[in-house]
Amino acid sequence: TLFRSDLQDLPSELSQHWPTFINKTDLRFWRNEWLKHGTCAACIETLSSPSKYFGMALKLRSVYNIDTAFQKANILPSCNKSYQYETLQRALLPILGEVHEFQCINDSQDRQILMQVKVSLFRNFTSGCVNPLQTENTSPYRPCVKNKEMFYFPIQQERPREPCP
């Protein structure tokens, strides 16, 4: 299990950069992430505790800074502007290469919303790992449809589940 004390001083940074967009509290969401991914990764010393795992996740977020790559390509969070799949893909090629997956949901207005970018890393934390034994996707998100426009919504800390009502 995971307790807030296991995260040491990380909750405020996690809340800012890794909030939940599903109907769970942040701590419950992070507990699920730890149980699903962290406990498996814990066999590596640098990831052997919740604080190390989530600390490394935040560090890797800055190494593979998707927000900055999008900004450089003039892809900005918006409730009104959509983007083509290929435009987002091109923006991430310099930092991620070709091995990543956009994951989306459709909202009540049938807009395809980018929710996360799934990146598989090698044990040394470099990108490009292809996992042929990939487990079943238990995420509420699915691969984005390539020929359908995608929305990249801003994160609203006060309304993370409804950033663009």
Coordinates of N, CA and C in Angstrom, one line a residue:
T1 N 0.8 -1.2 0.0 CA 0.0 0.0 0.0 C 0.9 1.2 0.0
L2 N 0.3 2.4 -0.1 CA 1.0 3.7 -0.2 C 0.4 4.7 0.8
F3 N 1.2 5.3 1.5 CA 0.7 6.4 2.4 C 1.4 7.7 2.0
R4 N 0.7 8.8 2.4 CA 1.2 10.1 2.0 C 2.6 10.3 2.5
S5 N 2.9 9.7 3.7 CA 4.3 9.8 4.3 C 5.3 9.1 3.4
D6 N 4.9 8.1 2.6 CA 5.8 7.4 1.7 C 6.4 8.3 0.6
L7 N 5.6 9.4 0.4 CA 6.0 10.3 -0.7 C 6.9 11.4 -0.3
Q8 N 7.2 11.5 1.0 CA 8.0 12.6 1.6 C 7.5 13.9 1.2
D9 N 8.3 14.7 0.5 CA 8.0 16.1 0.1 C 7.4 16.2 -1.3
L10 N 7.0 15.1 -1.9 CA 6.6 15.1 -3.3 C 5.2 15.4 -3.6
P11 N 4.2 15.3 -2.7 CA 2.8 15.5 -3.1 C 2.5 16.8 -3.8
S12 N 3.1 18.0 -3.4 CA 2.7 19.2 -4.1 C 3.2 19.2 -5.6
E13 N 4.4 18.7 -5.8 CA 4.9 18.6 -7.2 C 4.2 17.5 -8.0
L14 N 3.8 16.4 -7.3 CA 3.0 15.4 -8.0 C 1.6 16.0 -8.4
S15 N 1.0 16.7 -7.5 CA -0.3 17.3 -7.7 C -0.2 18.3 -9.0
Q16 N 0.9 19.0 -9.1 CA 1.0 19.9 -10.2 C 1.3 19.2 -11.5
H17 N 2.1 18.2 -11.5 CA 2.6 17.5 -12.7 C 2.0 16.2 -13.0
W18 N 1.3 15.5 -12.0 CA 0.8 14.2 -12.2 C -0.6 14.1 -11.5
P19 N -1.5 15.0 -11.8 CA -2.8 14.9 -11.2 C -3.6 13.8 -11.8
T20 N -4.7 13.4 -11.1 CA -5.6 12.4 -11.6 C -6.7 13.1 -12.4
F21 N -7.1 12.5 -13.5 CA -8.2 13.1 -14.2 C -9.4 12.1 -14.2
I22 N -9.3 11.1 -13.3 CA -10.4 10.2 -13.2 C -10.9 10.3 -11.8
N23 N -12.0 9.7 -11.5 CA -12.7 9.9 -10.2 C -12.1 9.2 -9.0
K24 N -10.9 9.7 -8.7 CA -10.2 9.2 -7.5 C -9.5 10.4 -6.9
T25 N -9.1 10.3 -5.6 CA -8.3 11.3 -5.0 C -6.8 11.2 -5.6
D26 N -6.0 12.2 -5.5 CA -4.6 12.1 -6.0 C -3.9 10.9 -5.3
L27 N -4.1 10.8 -4.0 CA -3.3 9.8 -3.2 C -3.8 8.4 -3.7
R28 N -5.1 8.2 -3.9 CA -5.6 6.9 -4.4 C -5.1 6.6 -5.8
F29 N -5.0 7.6 -6.6 CA -4.5 7.5 -8.0 C -3.0 7.1 -7.9
W30 N -2.2 7.8 -7.1 CA -0.8 7.5 -7.0 C -0.6 6.1 -6.4
R31 N -1.4 5.7 -5.5 CA -1.3 4.4 -4.9 C -1.5 3.3 -6.0
N32 N -2.5 3.6 -6.9 CA -2.7 2.6 -8.0 C -1.5 2.6 -8.9
E33 N -0.9 3.8 -9.2 CA 0.2 3.9 -10.1 C 1.4 3.1 -9.4
W34 N 1.6 3.3 -8.1 CA 2.7 2.6 -7.4 C 2.5 1.1 -7.5
L35 N 1.2 0.6 -7.2 CA 1.0 -0.8 -7.3 C 1.1 -1.4 -8.7
K36 N 0.7 -0.7 -9.7 CA 0.7 -1.2 -11.0 C 2.1 -1.1 -11.6
H37 N 2.8 0.0 -11.4 CA 4.1 0.2 -12.1 C 5.3 0.2 -11.1
G38 N 5.1 0.9 -10.0 CA 6.2 1.1 -9.1 C 6.7 -0.2 -8.4
T39 N 5.8 -1.0 -8.0 CA 6.2 -2.3 -7.3 C 7.0 -3.2 -8.3
C40 N 6.7 -3.1 -9.5 CA 7.5 -3.9 -10.5 C 8.8 -3.3 -10.7
A41 N 8.9 -1.9 -10.9 CA 10.1 -1.2 -11.1 C 11.0 -1.2 -9.8
A42 N 10.4 -1.6 -8.7 CA 11.2 -1.5 -7.4 C 12.3 -2.5 -7.3
C43 N 12.4 -3.4 -8.3 CA 13.5 -4.3 -8.3 C 14.8 -3.6 -8.7
I44 N 14.7 -2.4 -9.2 CA 15.8 -1.5 -9.6 C 16.1 -0.6 -8.4
E45 N 17.3 -0.6 -7.9 CA 17.6 0.1 -6.6 C 17.1 1.6 -6.7
T46 N 17.3 2.2 -7.9 CA 17.0 3.7 -8.0 C 15.5 3.9 -7.9
L47 N 14.7 2.8 -8.0 CA 13.2 3.0 -7.9 C 12.6 2.1 -6.8
S48 N 13.4 1.8 -5.8 CA 13.0 0.8 -4.8 C 12.1 1.2 -3.7
S49 N 11.6 2.5 -3.7 CA 10.6 2.9 -2.8 C 9.6 3.9 -3.5
P50 N 8.5 4.2 -2.9 CA 7.6 5.1 -3.5 C 8.2 6.5 -3.7
S51 N 9.0 7.0 -2.8 CA 9.6 8.3 -3.0 C 10.6 8.3 -4.1
K52 N 11.4 7.2 -4.2 CA 12.4 7.1 -5.3 C 11.6 6.9 -6.6
Y53 N 10.6 6.1 -6.7 CA 9.9 5.9 -7.9 C 9.2 7.2 -8.4
F54 N 8.5 7.8 -7.6 CA 7.8 9.1 -8.0 C 8.8 10.2 -8.2
G55 N 9.9 10.3 -7.4 CA 10.9 11.3 -7.6 C 11.5 11.1 -9.0
M56 N 11.8 9.9 -9.4 CA 12.4 9.6 -10.7 C 11.4 9.9 -11.8
A57 N 10.1 9.6 -11.6 CA 9.1 10.0 -12.6 C 9.1 11.5 -12.8
L58 N 9.2 12.3 -11.8 CA 9.2 13.7 -11.9 C 10.5 14.2 -12.6
K59 N 11.6 13.5 -12.3 CA 12.9 13.9 -13.0 C 12.8 13.5 -14.5
L60 N 12.3 12.4 -14.8 CA 12.1 12.0 -16.2 C 11.2 12.9 -17.0
R61 N 10.2 13.4 -16.2 CA 9.3 14.4 -16.9 C 10.1 15.6 -17.4
S62 N 11.1 16.0 -16.6 CA 11.9 17.1 -17.1 C 12.9 16.7 -18.2
V63 N 13.4 15.5 -18.2 CA 14.3 15.0 -19.2 C 13.5 14.9 -20.6
Y64 N 12.3 14.3 -20.5 CA 11.5 14.1 -21.7 C 10.3 15.1 -21.6
N65 N 10.6 16.4 -21.7 CA 9.6 17.4 -21.4 C 8.7 17.6 -22.6
I66 N 7.6 16.9 -22.6 CA 6.6 17.0 -23.6 C 6.0 18.4 -23.7
D67 N 5.7 19.0 -22.6 CA 5.1 20.4 -22.6 C 6.0 21.3 -23.4
T68 N 7.3 21.3 -23.1 CA 8.2 22.2 -23.8 C 8.3 21.9 -25.3
A69 N 8.4 20.6 -25.6 CA 8.4 20.2 -27.0 C 7.2 20.7 -27.8
F70 N 6.0 20.6 -27.1 CA 4.8 21.1 -27.8 C 4.9 22.6 -27.9
Q71 N 5.3 23.3 -26.9 CA 5.4 24.8 -26.9 C 6.3 25.2 -28.1
K72 N 7.5 24.5 -28.2 CA 8.4 24.9 -29.3 C 7.8 24.7 -30.7
A73 N 6.8 23.8 -30.8 CA 6.1 23.6 -32.0 C 4.8 24.4 -32.1
N74 N 4.7 25.3 -31.2 CA 3.5 26.2 -31.1 C 2.2 25.4 -30.9
I75 N 2.3 24.3 -30.2 CA 1.2 23.5 -29.8 C 0.9 23.9 -28.3
L76 N -0.2 24.6 -28.1 CA -0.5 25.1 -26.8 C -1.8 24.5 -26.3
P77 N -1.9 24.3 -24.9 CA -3.2 23.8 -24.4 C -4.3 24.8 -24.7
S78 N -5.4 24.2 -25.1 CA -6.6 25.0 -25.5 C -7.8 24.2 -25.4
C79 N -8.9 24.9 -25.0 CA -10.2 24.3 -25.0 C -10.9 24.4 -26.4
N80 N -10.3 25.2 -27.3 CA -11.0 25.4 -28.6 C -10.2 25.0 -29.8
K81 N -8.9 24.9 -29.7 CA -8.1 24.6 -30.8 C -7.7 23.1 -30.8
S82 N -7.9 22.5 -31.9 CA -7.5 21.0 -32.1 C -6.2 20.9 -32.9
Y83 N -5.6 19.8 -32.9 CA -4.4 19.5 -33.6 C -4.5 18.2 -34.4
Q84 N -3.7 18.1 -35.4 CA -3.6 16.8 -36.2 C -2.7 15.9 -35.4
Y85 N -2.9 14.6 -35.5 CA -2.1 13.6 -34.9 C -0.6 13.8 -35.3
E86 N -0.4 14.0 -36.6 CA 0.9 14.1 -37.2 C 1.7 15.3 -36.6
T87 N 1.0 16.4 -36.4 CA 1.6 17.6 -35.8 C 2.2 17.3 -34.4
L88 N 1.4 16.7 -33.6 CA 1.9 16.3 -32.3 C 3.0 15.3 -32.4
Q89 N 2.9 14.4 -33.2 CA 3.9 13.3 -33.4 C 5.2 14.0 -33.8
R90 N 5.2 14.9 -34.8 CA 6.4 15.6 -35.2 C 7.1 16.4 -34.1
A91 N 6.3 17.0 -33.3 CA 6.8 17.8 -32.2 C 7.6 16.9 -31.2
L92 N 7.2 15.7 -31.0 CA 7.9 14.8 -30.0 C 9.0 14.0 -30.6
L93 N 9.2 13.9 -31.9 CA 10.2 13.1 -32.5 C 11.6 13.4 -31.9
P94 N 12.0 14.7 -31.8 CA 13.3 15.0 -31.3 C 13.6 14.5 -29.8
I95 N 12.6 14.4 -29.0 CA 12.9 14.0 -27.6 C 12.5 12.5 -27.4
L96 N 11.6 12.0 -28.1 CA 11.1 10.6 -27.8 C 11.4 9.6 -28.9
G97 N 11.7 10.1 -30.1 CA 11.8 9.2 -31.3 C 10.4 8.8 -31.7
E98 N 10.4 7.6 -32.3 CA 9.1 7.2 -32.8 C 8.3 6.2 -31.9
V99 N 9.0 5.8 -30.8 CA 8.3 4.8 -30.0 C 7.6 5.4 -28.8
H100 N 6.4 5.8 -29.0 CA 5.5 6.3 -28.0 C 4.1 6.2 -28.5
E101 N 3.2 6.4 -27.6 CA 1.8 6.2 -27.9 C 0.9 7.3 -27.3
F102 N 0.2 8.1 -28.1 CA -0.8 9.0 -27.6 C -2.0 8.3 -27.1
Q103 N -2.4 8.6 -25.9 CA -3.6 8.0 -25.4 C -4.7 9.0 -25.1
C104 N -5.9 8.7 -25.5 CA -7.0 9.7 -25.5 C -8.3 9.1 -24.9
I105 N -9.2 10.0 -24.7 CA -10.6 9.7 -24.4 C -11.4 10.6 -25.3
N106 N -12.7 10.2 -25.4 CA -13.6 11.1 -26.1 C -14.5 11.7 -25.0
D107 N -14.7 13.0 -25.1 CA -15.6 13.7 -24.1 C -17.0 13.6 -24.6
S108 N -17.9 14.2 -23.8 CA -19.4 14.2 -24.1 C -19.7 14.9 -25.4
Q109 N -18.8 15.7 -25.9 CA -19.0 16.4 -27.2 C -18.3 15.7 -28.3
D110 N -17.8 14.4 -28.1 CA -17.1 13.6 -29.0 C -15.8 14.2 -29.5
R111 N -15.2 15.0 -28.6 CA -13.9 15.5 -29.0 C -12.9 14.5 -28.5
Q112 N -11.9 14.2 -29.3 CA -10.8 13.3 -28.9 C -9.8 14.2 -28.0
I113 N -9.6 13.8 -26.8 CA -8.8 14.5 -25.8 C -7.5 13.7 -25.5
L114 N -6.4 14.4 -25.8 CA -5.1 13.8 -25.4 C -5.0 13.7 -23.9
M115 N -4.8 12.6 -23.3 CA -4.7 12.4 -21.9 C -3.3 12.1 -21.4
Q116 N -2.6 11.3 -22.2 CA -1.2 11.0 -21.8 C -0.5 10.5 -23.0
V117 N 0.8 10.6 -22.8 CA 1.7 10.0 -23.8 C 2.5 8.9 -23.2
K118 N 2.3 7.7 -23.7 CA 2.8 6.5 -23.1 C 4.2 6.3 -23.7
V119 N 5.2 6.2 -22.9 CA 6.6 6.1 -23.3 C 7.2 4.9 -22.6
S120 N 7.8 3.9 -23.3 CA 8.5 2.8 -22.7 C 10.0 3.1 -22.7
L121 N 10.6 2.9 -21.6 CA 12.0 3.2 -21.4 C 12.8 2.0 -21.1
F122 N 14.0 2.0 -21.6 CA 15.0 0.9 -21.2 C 15.3 1.1 -19.7
R123 N 16.0 0.1 -19.2 CA 16.4 0.1 -17.8 C 17.3 1.3 -17.4
N124 N 18.0 1.9 -18.4 CA 18.8 3.0 -18.1 C 18.1 4.3 -18.4
F125 N 16.7 4.2 -18.5 CA 15.8 5.4 -18.7 C 16.0 6.1 -20.0
T126 N 16.5 5.4 -21.0 CA 16.5 6.0 -22.4 C 15.2 5.6 -23.1
S127 N 14.8 6.4 -24.0 CA 13.5 6.1 -24.7 C 13.8 5.1 -25.9
G128 N 12.7 4.6 -26.5 CA 12.9 3.7 -27.7 C 12.6 2.3 -27.4
C129 N 12.3 1.9 -26.2 CA 12.1 0.5 -25.8 C 10.8 0.0 -26.4
V130 N 10.8 -1.1 -27.1 CA 9.6 -1.7 -27.6 C 9.4 -3.0 -26.8
N131 N 8.3 -3.1 -26.1 CA 8.0 -4.2 -25.3 C 7.1 -5.2 -26.0
P132 N 7.6 -6.3 -26.6 CA 6.7 -7.2 -27.2 C 5.8 -8.0 -26.3
L133 N 6.1 -8.0 -25.0 CA 5.4 -8.7 -24.0 C 4.4 -7.8 -23.2
Q134 N 4.1 -6.7 -23.8 CA 3.3 -5.7 -23.2 C 2.0 -6.3 -22.6
T135 N 1.7 -5.9 -21.4 CA 0.6 -6.5 -20.7 C -0.7 -5.8 -21.2
E136 N -1.8 -6.3 -20.8 CA -3.1 -5.8 -21.2 C -3.3 -4.4 -20.6
N137 N -3.8 -3.5 -21.5 CA -4.0 -2.1 -21.1 C -5.2 -2.0 -20.2
T138 N -5.0 -1.7 -18.9 CA -6.0 -1.5 -17.9 C -6.3 0.0 -17.7
S139 N -5.7 0.8 -18.5 CA -5.9 2.3 -18.4 C -7.3 2.6 -18.9
P140 N -7.9 3.7 -18.4 CA -9.2 4.1 -19.0 C -9.0 4.8 -20.4
Y141 N -7.7 5.1 -20.7 CA -7.4 5.8 -22.0 C -7.1 4.7 -23.0
R142 N -7.3 5.1 -24.3 CA -7.0 4.2 -25.4 C -6.2 5.0 -26.4
P143 N -5.5 4.2 -27.3 CA -4.7 4.9 -28.4 C -5.6 5.9 -29.1
C144 N -5.0 7.0 -29.4 CA -5.7 8.1 -30.1 C -5.9 7.6 -31.6
V145 N -7.0 8.0 -32.2 CA -7.3 7.7 -33.6 C -6.5 8.7 -34.4
K146 N -5.7 8.2 -35.3 CA -4.8 9.0 -36.0 C -5.4 10.0 -37.0
N147 N -6.6 9.7 -37.6 CA -7.2 10.6 -38.6 C -8.3 11.4 -38.0
K148 N -8.3 11.6 -36.6 CA -9.3 12.4 -36.0 C -8.5 13.5 -35.2
E149 N -9.0 14.7 -35.3 CA -8.3 15.8 -34.6 C -8.3 15.6 -33.1
M150 N -7.2 16.1 -32.5 CA -7.0 15.9 -31.1 C -7.0 17.2 -30.3
F151 N -7.6 17.2 -29.2 CA -7.5 18.4 -28.3 C -6.5 18.2 -27.2
Y152 N -5.7 19.2 -26.9 CA -4.7 19.2 -25.8 C -5.2 20.2 -24.8
F153 N -6.0 19.8 -23.9 CA -6.6 20.7 -22.9 C -5.6 21.2 -21.9
P154 N -5.8 22.4 -21.3 CA -5.0 22.9 -20.2 C -5.4 22.1 -19.0
I155 N -4.4 22.0 -18.0 CA -4.7 21.4 -16.7 C -5.3 22.5 -15.9
Q156 N -6.4 22.3 -15.3 CA -7.0 23.2 -14.4 C -6.9 22.6 -13.0
Q157 N -6.1 23.1 -12.2 CA -5.8 22.5 -10.8 C -7.1 22.5 -10.0
E158 N -8.0 23.5 -10.2 CA -9.2 23.6 -9.4 C -10.3 22.6 -9.9
R159 N -10.2 22.3 -11.2 CA -11.2 21.4 -11.8 C -10.4 20.4 -12.8
P160 N -9.6 19.5 -12.3 CA -8.8 18.7 -13.1 C -9.6 17.7 -14.0
R161 N -10.8 17.3 -13.6 CA -11.6 16.4 -14.3 C -12.5 17.1 -15.4
E162 N -12.6 18.4 -15.3 CA -13.4 19.2 -16.2 C -12.7 20.5 -16.6
P163 N -11.6 20.4 -17.3 CA -10.8 21.6 -17.6 C -11.5 22.5 -18.7
C164 N -12.3 21.9 -19.5 CA -13.0 22.6 -20.6 C -14.5 22.2 -20.7
P165 N -15.3 22.7 -19.7 CA -16.7 22.3 -19.7 C -17.5 22.8 -20.9

